[in-house]
Coordinates of C-alpha atoms and ligand atoms in Angstrom, one line a residue:
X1 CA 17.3 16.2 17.9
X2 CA 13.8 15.6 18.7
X3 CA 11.6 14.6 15.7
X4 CA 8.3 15.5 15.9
X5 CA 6.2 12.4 13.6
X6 CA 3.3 13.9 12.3
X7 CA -0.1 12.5 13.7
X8 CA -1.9 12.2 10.6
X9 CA -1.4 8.1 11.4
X10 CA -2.2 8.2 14.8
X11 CA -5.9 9.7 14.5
X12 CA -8.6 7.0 13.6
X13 CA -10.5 10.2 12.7
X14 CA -8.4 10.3 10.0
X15 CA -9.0 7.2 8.6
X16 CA -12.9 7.5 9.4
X17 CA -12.7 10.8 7.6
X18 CA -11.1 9.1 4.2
X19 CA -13.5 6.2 4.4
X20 CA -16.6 8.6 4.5
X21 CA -15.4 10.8 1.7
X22 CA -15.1 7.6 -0.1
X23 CA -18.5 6.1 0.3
X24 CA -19.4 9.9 -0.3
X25 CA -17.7 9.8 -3.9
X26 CA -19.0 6.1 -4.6
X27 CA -22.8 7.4 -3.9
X28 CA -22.2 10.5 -6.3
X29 CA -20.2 8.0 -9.0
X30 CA -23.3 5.7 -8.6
X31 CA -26.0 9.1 -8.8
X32 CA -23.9 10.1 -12.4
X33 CA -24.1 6.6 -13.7
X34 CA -28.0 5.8 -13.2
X35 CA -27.9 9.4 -15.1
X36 CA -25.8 8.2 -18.0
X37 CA -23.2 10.9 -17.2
X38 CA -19.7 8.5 -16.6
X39 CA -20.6 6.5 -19.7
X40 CA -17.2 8.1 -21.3
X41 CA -15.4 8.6 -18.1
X42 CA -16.1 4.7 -17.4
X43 CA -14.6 3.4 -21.2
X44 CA -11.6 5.3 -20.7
X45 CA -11.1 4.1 -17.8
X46 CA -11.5 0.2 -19.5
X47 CA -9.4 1.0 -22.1
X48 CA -6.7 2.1 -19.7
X49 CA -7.0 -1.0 -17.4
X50 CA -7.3 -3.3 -20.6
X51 CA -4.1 -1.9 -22.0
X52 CA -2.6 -2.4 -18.6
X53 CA -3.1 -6.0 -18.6
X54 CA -1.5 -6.2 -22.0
X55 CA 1.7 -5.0 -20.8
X56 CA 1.8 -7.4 -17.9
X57 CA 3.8 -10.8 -19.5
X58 CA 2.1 -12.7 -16.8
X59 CA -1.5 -11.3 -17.5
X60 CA -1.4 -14.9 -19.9
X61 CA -0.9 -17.1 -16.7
X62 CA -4.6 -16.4 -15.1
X63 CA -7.3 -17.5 -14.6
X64 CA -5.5 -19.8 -12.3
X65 CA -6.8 -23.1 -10.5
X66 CA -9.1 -22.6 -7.3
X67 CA -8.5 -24.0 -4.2
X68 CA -11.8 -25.2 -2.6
X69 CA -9.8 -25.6 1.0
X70 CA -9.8 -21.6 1.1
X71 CA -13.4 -20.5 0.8
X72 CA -15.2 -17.7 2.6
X73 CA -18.9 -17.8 3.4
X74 CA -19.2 -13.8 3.2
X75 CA -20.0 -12.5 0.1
X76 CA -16.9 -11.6 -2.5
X77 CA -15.7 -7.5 -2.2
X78 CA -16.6 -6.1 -5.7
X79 CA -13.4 -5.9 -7.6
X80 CA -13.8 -2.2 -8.0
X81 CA -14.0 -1.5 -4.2
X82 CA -11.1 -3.8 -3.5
X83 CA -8.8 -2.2 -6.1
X84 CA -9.9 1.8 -5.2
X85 CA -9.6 1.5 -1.5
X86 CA -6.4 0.7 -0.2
X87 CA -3.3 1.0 2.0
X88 CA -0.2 1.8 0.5
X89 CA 1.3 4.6 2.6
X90 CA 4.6 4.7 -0.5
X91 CA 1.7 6.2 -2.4
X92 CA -0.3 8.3 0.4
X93 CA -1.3 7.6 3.9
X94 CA -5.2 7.9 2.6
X95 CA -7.4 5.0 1.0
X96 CA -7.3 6.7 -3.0
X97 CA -3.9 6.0 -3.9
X98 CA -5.1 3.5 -7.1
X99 CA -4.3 6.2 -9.6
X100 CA -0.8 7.2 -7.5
X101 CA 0.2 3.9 -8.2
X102 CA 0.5 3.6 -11.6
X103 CA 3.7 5.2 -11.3
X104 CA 5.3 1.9 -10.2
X105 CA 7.3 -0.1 -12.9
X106 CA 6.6 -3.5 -12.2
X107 CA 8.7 -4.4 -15.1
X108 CA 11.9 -5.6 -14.6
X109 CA 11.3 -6.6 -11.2
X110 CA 14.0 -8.5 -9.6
X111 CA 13.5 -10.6 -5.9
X112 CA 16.6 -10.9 -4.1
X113 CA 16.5 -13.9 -1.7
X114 CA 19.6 -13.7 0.9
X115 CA 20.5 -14.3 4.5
X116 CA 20.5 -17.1 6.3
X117 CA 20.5 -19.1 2.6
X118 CA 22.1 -22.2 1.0
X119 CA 23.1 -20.0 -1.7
X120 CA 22.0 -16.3 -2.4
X121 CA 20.4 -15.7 -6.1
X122 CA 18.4 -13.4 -7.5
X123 CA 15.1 -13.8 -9.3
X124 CA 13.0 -12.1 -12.0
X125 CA 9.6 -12.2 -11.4
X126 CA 8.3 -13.9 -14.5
X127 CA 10.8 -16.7 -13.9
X128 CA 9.9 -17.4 -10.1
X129 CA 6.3 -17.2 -11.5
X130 CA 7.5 -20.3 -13.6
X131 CA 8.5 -22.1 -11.3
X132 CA 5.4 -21.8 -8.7
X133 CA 2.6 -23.7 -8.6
X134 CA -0.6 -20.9 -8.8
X135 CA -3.4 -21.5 -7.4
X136 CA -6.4 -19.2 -6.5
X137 CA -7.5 -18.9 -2.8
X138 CA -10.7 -16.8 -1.2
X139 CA -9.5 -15.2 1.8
X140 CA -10.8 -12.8 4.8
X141 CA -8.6 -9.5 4.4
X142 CA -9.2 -7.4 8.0
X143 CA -7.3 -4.0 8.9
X144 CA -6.5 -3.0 12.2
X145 CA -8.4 0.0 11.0
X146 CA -11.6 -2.2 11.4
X147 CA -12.9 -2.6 8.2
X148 CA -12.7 -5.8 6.2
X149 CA -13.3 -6.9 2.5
X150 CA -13.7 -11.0 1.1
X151 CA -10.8 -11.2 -2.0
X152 CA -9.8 -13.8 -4.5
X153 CA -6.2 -14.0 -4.2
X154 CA -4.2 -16.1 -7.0
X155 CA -0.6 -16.6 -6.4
X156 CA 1.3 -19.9 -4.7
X157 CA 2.0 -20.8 -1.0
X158 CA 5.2 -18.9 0.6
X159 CA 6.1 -22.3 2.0
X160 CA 6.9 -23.2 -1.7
X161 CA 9.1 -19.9 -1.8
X162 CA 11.0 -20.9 1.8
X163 CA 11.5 -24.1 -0.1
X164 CA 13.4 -22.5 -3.5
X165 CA 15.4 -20.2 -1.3
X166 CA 16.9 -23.8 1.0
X167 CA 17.4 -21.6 4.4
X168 CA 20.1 -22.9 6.8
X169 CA 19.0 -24.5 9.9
X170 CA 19.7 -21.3 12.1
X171 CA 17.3 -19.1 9.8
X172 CA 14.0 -18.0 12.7
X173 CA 12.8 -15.4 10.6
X174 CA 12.2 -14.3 7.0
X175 CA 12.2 -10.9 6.9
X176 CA 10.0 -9.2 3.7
X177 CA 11.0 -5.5 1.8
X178 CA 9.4 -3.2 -0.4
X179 CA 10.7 -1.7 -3.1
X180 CA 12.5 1.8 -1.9
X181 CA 12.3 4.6 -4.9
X182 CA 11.5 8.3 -3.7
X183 CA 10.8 9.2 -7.9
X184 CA 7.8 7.2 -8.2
X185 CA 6.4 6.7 -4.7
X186 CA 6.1 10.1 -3.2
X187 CA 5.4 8.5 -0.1
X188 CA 9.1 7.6 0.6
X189 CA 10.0 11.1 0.7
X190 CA 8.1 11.4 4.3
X191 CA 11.4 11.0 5.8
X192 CA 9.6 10.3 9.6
X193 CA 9.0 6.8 7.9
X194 CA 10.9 3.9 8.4
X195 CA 11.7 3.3 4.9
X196 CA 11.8 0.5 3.1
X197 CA 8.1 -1.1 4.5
X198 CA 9.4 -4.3 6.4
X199 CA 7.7 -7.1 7.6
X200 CA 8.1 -10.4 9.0
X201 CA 7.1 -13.7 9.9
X202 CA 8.8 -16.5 12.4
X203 CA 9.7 -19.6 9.6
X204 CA 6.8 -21.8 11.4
X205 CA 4.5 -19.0 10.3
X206 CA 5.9 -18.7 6.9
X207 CA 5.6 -22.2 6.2
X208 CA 2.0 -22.3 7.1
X209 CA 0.0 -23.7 4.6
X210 CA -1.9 -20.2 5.3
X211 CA 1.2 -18.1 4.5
X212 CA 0.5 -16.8 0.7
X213 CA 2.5 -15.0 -1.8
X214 CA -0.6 -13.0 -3.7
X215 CA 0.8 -12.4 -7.6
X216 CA -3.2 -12.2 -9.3
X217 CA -6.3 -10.6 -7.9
X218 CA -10.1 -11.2 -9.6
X219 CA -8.3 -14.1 -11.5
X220 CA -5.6 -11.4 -13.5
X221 CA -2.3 -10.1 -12.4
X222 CA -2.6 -8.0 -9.1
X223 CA -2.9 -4.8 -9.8
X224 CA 0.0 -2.1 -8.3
X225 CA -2.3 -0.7 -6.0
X226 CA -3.0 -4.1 -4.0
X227 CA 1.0 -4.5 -4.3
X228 CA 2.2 -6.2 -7.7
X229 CA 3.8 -8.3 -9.0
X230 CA 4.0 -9.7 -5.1
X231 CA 2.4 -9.1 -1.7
X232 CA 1.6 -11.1 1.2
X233 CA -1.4 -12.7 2.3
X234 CA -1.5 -13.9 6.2
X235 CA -5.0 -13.5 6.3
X236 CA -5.1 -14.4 10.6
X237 CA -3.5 -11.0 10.9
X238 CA -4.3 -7.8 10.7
X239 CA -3.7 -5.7 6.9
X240 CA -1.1 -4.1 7.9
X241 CA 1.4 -7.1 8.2
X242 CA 0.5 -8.2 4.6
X243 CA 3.5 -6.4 2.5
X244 CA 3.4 -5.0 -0.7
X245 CA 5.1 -5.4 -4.0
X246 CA 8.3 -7.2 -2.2
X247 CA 12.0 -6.7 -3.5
X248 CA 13.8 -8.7 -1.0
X249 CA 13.4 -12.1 1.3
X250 CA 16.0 -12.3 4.0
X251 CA 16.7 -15.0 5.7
X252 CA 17.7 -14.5 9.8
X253 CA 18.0 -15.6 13.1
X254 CA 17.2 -12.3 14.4
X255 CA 13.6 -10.9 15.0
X256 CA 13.1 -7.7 12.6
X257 CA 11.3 -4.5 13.9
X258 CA 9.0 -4.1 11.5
X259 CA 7.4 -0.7 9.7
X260 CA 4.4 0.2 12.0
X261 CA 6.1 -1.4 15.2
X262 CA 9.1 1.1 14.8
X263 CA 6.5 4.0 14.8
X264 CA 4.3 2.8 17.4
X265 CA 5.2 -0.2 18.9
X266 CA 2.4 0.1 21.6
X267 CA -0.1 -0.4 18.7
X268 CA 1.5 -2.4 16.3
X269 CA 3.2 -5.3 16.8
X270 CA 5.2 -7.8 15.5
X271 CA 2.5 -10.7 15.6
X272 CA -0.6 -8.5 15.0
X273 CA -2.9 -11.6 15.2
X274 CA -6.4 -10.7 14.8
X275 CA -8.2 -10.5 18.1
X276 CA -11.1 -9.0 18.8
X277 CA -11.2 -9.3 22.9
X278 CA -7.8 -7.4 22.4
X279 CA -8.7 -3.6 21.3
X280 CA -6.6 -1.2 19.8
X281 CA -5.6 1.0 21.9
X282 CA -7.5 3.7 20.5
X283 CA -10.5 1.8 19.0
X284 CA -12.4 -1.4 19.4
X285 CA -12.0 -4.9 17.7
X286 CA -14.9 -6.4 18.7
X287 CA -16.3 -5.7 15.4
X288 CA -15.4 -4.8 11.1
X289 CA -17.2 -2.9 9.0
X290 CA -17.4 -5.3 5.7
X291 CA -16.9 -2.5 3.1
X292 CA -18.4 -4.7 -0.2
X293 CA -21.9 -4.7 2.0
X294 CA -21.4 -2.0 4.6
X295 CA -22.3 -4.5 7.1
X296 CA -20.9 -4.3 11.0
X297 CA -20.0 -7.9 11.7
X298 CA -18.5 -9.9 14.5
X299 CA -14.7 -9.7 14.9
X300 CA -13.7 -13.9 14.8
X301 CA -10.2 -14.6 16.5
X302 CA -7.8 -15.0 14.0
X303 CA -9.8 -13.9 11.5
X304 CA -11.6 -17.4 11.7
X305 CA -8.4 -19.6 10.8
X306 CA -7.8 -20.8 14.1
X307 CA -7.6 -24.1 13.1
X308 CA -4.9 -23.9 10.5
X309 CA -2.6 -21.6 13.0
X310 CA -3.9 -21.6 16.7
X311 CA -1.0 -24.4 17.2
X312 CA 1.9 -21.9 16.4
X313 CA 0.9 -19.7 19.4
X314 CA -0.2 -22.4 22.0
X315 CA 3.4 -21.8 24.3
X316 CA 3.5 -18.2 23.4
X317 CA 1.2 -16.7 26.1
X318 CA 3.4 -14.6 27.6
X319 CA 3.9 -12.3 24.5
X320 CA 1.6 -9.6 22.9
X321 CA 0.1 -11.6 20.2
X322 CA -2.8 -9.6 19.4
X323 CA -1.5 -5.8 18.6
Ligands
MTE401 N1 4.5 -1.6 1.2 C1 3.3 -1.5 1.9 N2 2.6 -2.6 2.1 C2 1.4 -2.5 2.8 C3 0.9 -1.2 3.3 C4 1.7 -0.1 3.0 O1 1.4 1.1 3.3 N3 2.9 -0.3 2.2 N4 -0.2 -1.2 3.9 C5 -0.7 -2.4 4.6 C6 -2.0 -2.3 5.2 S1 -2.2 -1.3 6.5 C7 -3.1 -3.0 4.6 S2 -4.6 -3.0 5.4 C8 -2.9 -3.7 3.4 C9 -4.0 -3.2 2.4 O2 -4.0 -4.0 1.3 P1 -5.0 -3.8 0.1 O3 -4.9 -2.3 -0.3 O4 -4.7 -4.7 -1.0 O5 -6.4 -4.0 0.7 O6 -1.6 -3.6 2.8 C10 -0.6 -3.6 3.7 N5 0.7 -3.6 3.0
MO402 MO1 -4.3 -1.9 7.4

C-alpha cells in the first residue's frame, strides 16, 4: 500500500505562515493591552498558570543554582514568547499548541531506564529529581526551521543520568521516548507519524558535559508545552533533536532511526549538528531569525559550542553530520 504523508511538514511556507500569524497576534495582543482591553483576559490567565505551579510537587525545588560556565551573550527570550511558540507535533504540527498541552498529566510520571543496563528500574519523577544535582544553565536553542530564542534551562547534566542508569560496556547509544497516549495528544492520532517521538545520542555525546536533561524553565518547573517534567537540551544541534517530556531511556548498541529521520531522512538526520555552510535542503542556514528581538543573525557552527564538542566529530568526516 502506498501511503501518501501529508506535506503540511515538508513546506517551510508552512512554518513561515504560522510564525507570521503569530507575530500578527502578538502586535494585536500588544495594540489591546496599551488600550487596557486584556487587563481581565491577562489575570485569568495568571491565576491559571499560578494554580498550575501549585500542583507541580517540584514547583518547591526552583529557583535553582546558576551555572556561570553556560552563559549566552544574546539577550534572554521573553518567558512569554518562549512558552507560546513551540514544537510539539503530539499537540499540533503549528507553533500555538501551549494551550493543547495542558491536557498532559505530568503527574504520576514514571521513567523507565532499560537496555543495555546493569540493572533495569523504574523511576518516578520527583524521586530522580531527588537524587540530581539542579543547576540552571543559559543556552542557545536553534531550529532547523531557522529561528532561534536565548532560554534559561534548570535541570541536571544527562551524564549524571547515564551514571544512575550503570550501562554495560557494549551500550553505543541511548536512545530517548516520549510519552505515547492518543486521548490527550491529538497529535498521535496522525497515524503517518512515527509514533512514539524518538531520539538519540551516541554515549560520548550523552556524556557531554553539554548534554542536559531540562526539568525547570525561567527558574520554575518546565512548563508542558516546552516538554515537562523532562526534555532534552543538546543545544549544538538543531531543535528538533531535543525531546520532549521523555518516558523511557534505553540503553543499546544499535543506532536508532529517529522521528524526523524516518520521515525524511534526506533532511533530517541522525546528528543534526548545527551548520550553517550546510543548508537545508529546502532553506538556508546561513542565518536565524532571533524571535525575542526579531533580529536576522549569523548562523555559528555548532551553535557556538564548538569547543565543548568539536572533538566528538573530528574522525567522523565521512558521515552527514550537519542535516
Ligand atoms: N516529543 C516531541 N519533542 C520535540 C518536538 C516534538 O514535536 N515532539 N519538537 C522538537 C522541535 S522541532 C523543537 S524546535 C523543539 C522545540 O522546543 P520548545 O518548544 O521548547 O522551543 O522541541 C523538539 N522536541
Ligand atoms: Mo525544530
Amino acid at each position: 500500500m502506498l501511503i501518501k504523508i501529508p506535506k503540511g511538514w515538508e513546506l517551510p511556507e508552512s512554518m513561515v505562515t504560522s510564525e507570521s500569524n503569530y507575530l500578527n497576534r502578538r502586535s494585536i495582543l500588544q495594540g489591546m493591552a496599551s488600550a487596557g482591553l486584556i487587563a481581565s483576559i491577562g489575570s485569568a490567565a495568571t491565576f491559571r498558570h499560578a494554580f498550575a505551579d501549585t500542583m507541580d510537587p517540584s514547583a518547591k525545588l526552583y529557583p535553582v543554582p546558576r551555572n556561570d560556565r553556560y552563559t549566552v551573550e544574546r539577550p534572554l527570550t521573553p518567558e512569554k514568547i518562549a512558552t507560546t511558540y513551540n514544537n510539539f507535533y503530539e499537540f499540533g504540527s503549528h507553533k500555538e499548541i501551549s494551550e493543547a498541552a495542558q491536557a498532559l498529566k505530568i503527574r504520576p510520571w514514571t521513567v523507565k531506564i532499560d537496555g543495555m543496563v546493569e540493572k533495569e528500574m523504574e523511576i518516578g519523577i520527583d524521586d530522580l529529581l531527588a537524587k540530581m544535582p539542579l543547576e540552571e544553565r543559559y543556552y542557545r536553542h536553534r531550529c532547523v526551521e531557522a529561528w532561534s530564542m536565548v532560554v534559561p534551562w534548570s535541570g541536571f547534566a544527562l551524564k549524571e543520568l547515564v551514571k544512575l542508569a550503570a550501562p554495560t560496556s557494549g551500550a553505543k547509544y541511548l536512545v530517548m521516548q516520549t510519552f505515547e497516549d492518543k486521548s490527550v495528544a491529538p497529535g498521535q492520532k496522525q497515524f503517518w507519524y512515527p509514533w512514539p517521538y524518538t531520539e538519540g545520542l551516541t554515549m560520548e555525546e550523552a556524556t557531554n558535559d553539554l548534554a542536559f536533561m531540562v526539568t525547570g524553565l525561567y527558574g520554575k518547573p518546565v512548563p508542558k508545552q516546552n516538554g515537562a517534567p523532562l526534555r532534552l537540551a543538546t543545544p549544538w544541534k538543531y531543535g528538533f533533536k531535543q525531546v520532549k517530556s521523555i518516558v523511557r531511556f534505553t540503553f543499546t548498541d544499535k543506532r536508532p532511526i529517529t522521528f524526523w529521520e524516518k520521515l525524511n531522512s534526506d533532511e533530517y538526520g541522525f546528528w543534526a549538528n548545527i551548520n550553517p555552510e550546510v543548508n537545508h535542503p529546502r532553506w538556508s542556514q546561513a542565518t536565524e531569525r532571533d524571535i525575542g528581538t526579531g533580529e536576522r543573525l549569523p548562523t555559528v557552527i555548532y551553535n557556538g559550542y564548538g569547543e565543548f564538542v568539536a572533538d566528538i566529530y573530528k574522525d567522523m568526516k565521512d558521515q552527514k553530520l550537519f542535516m
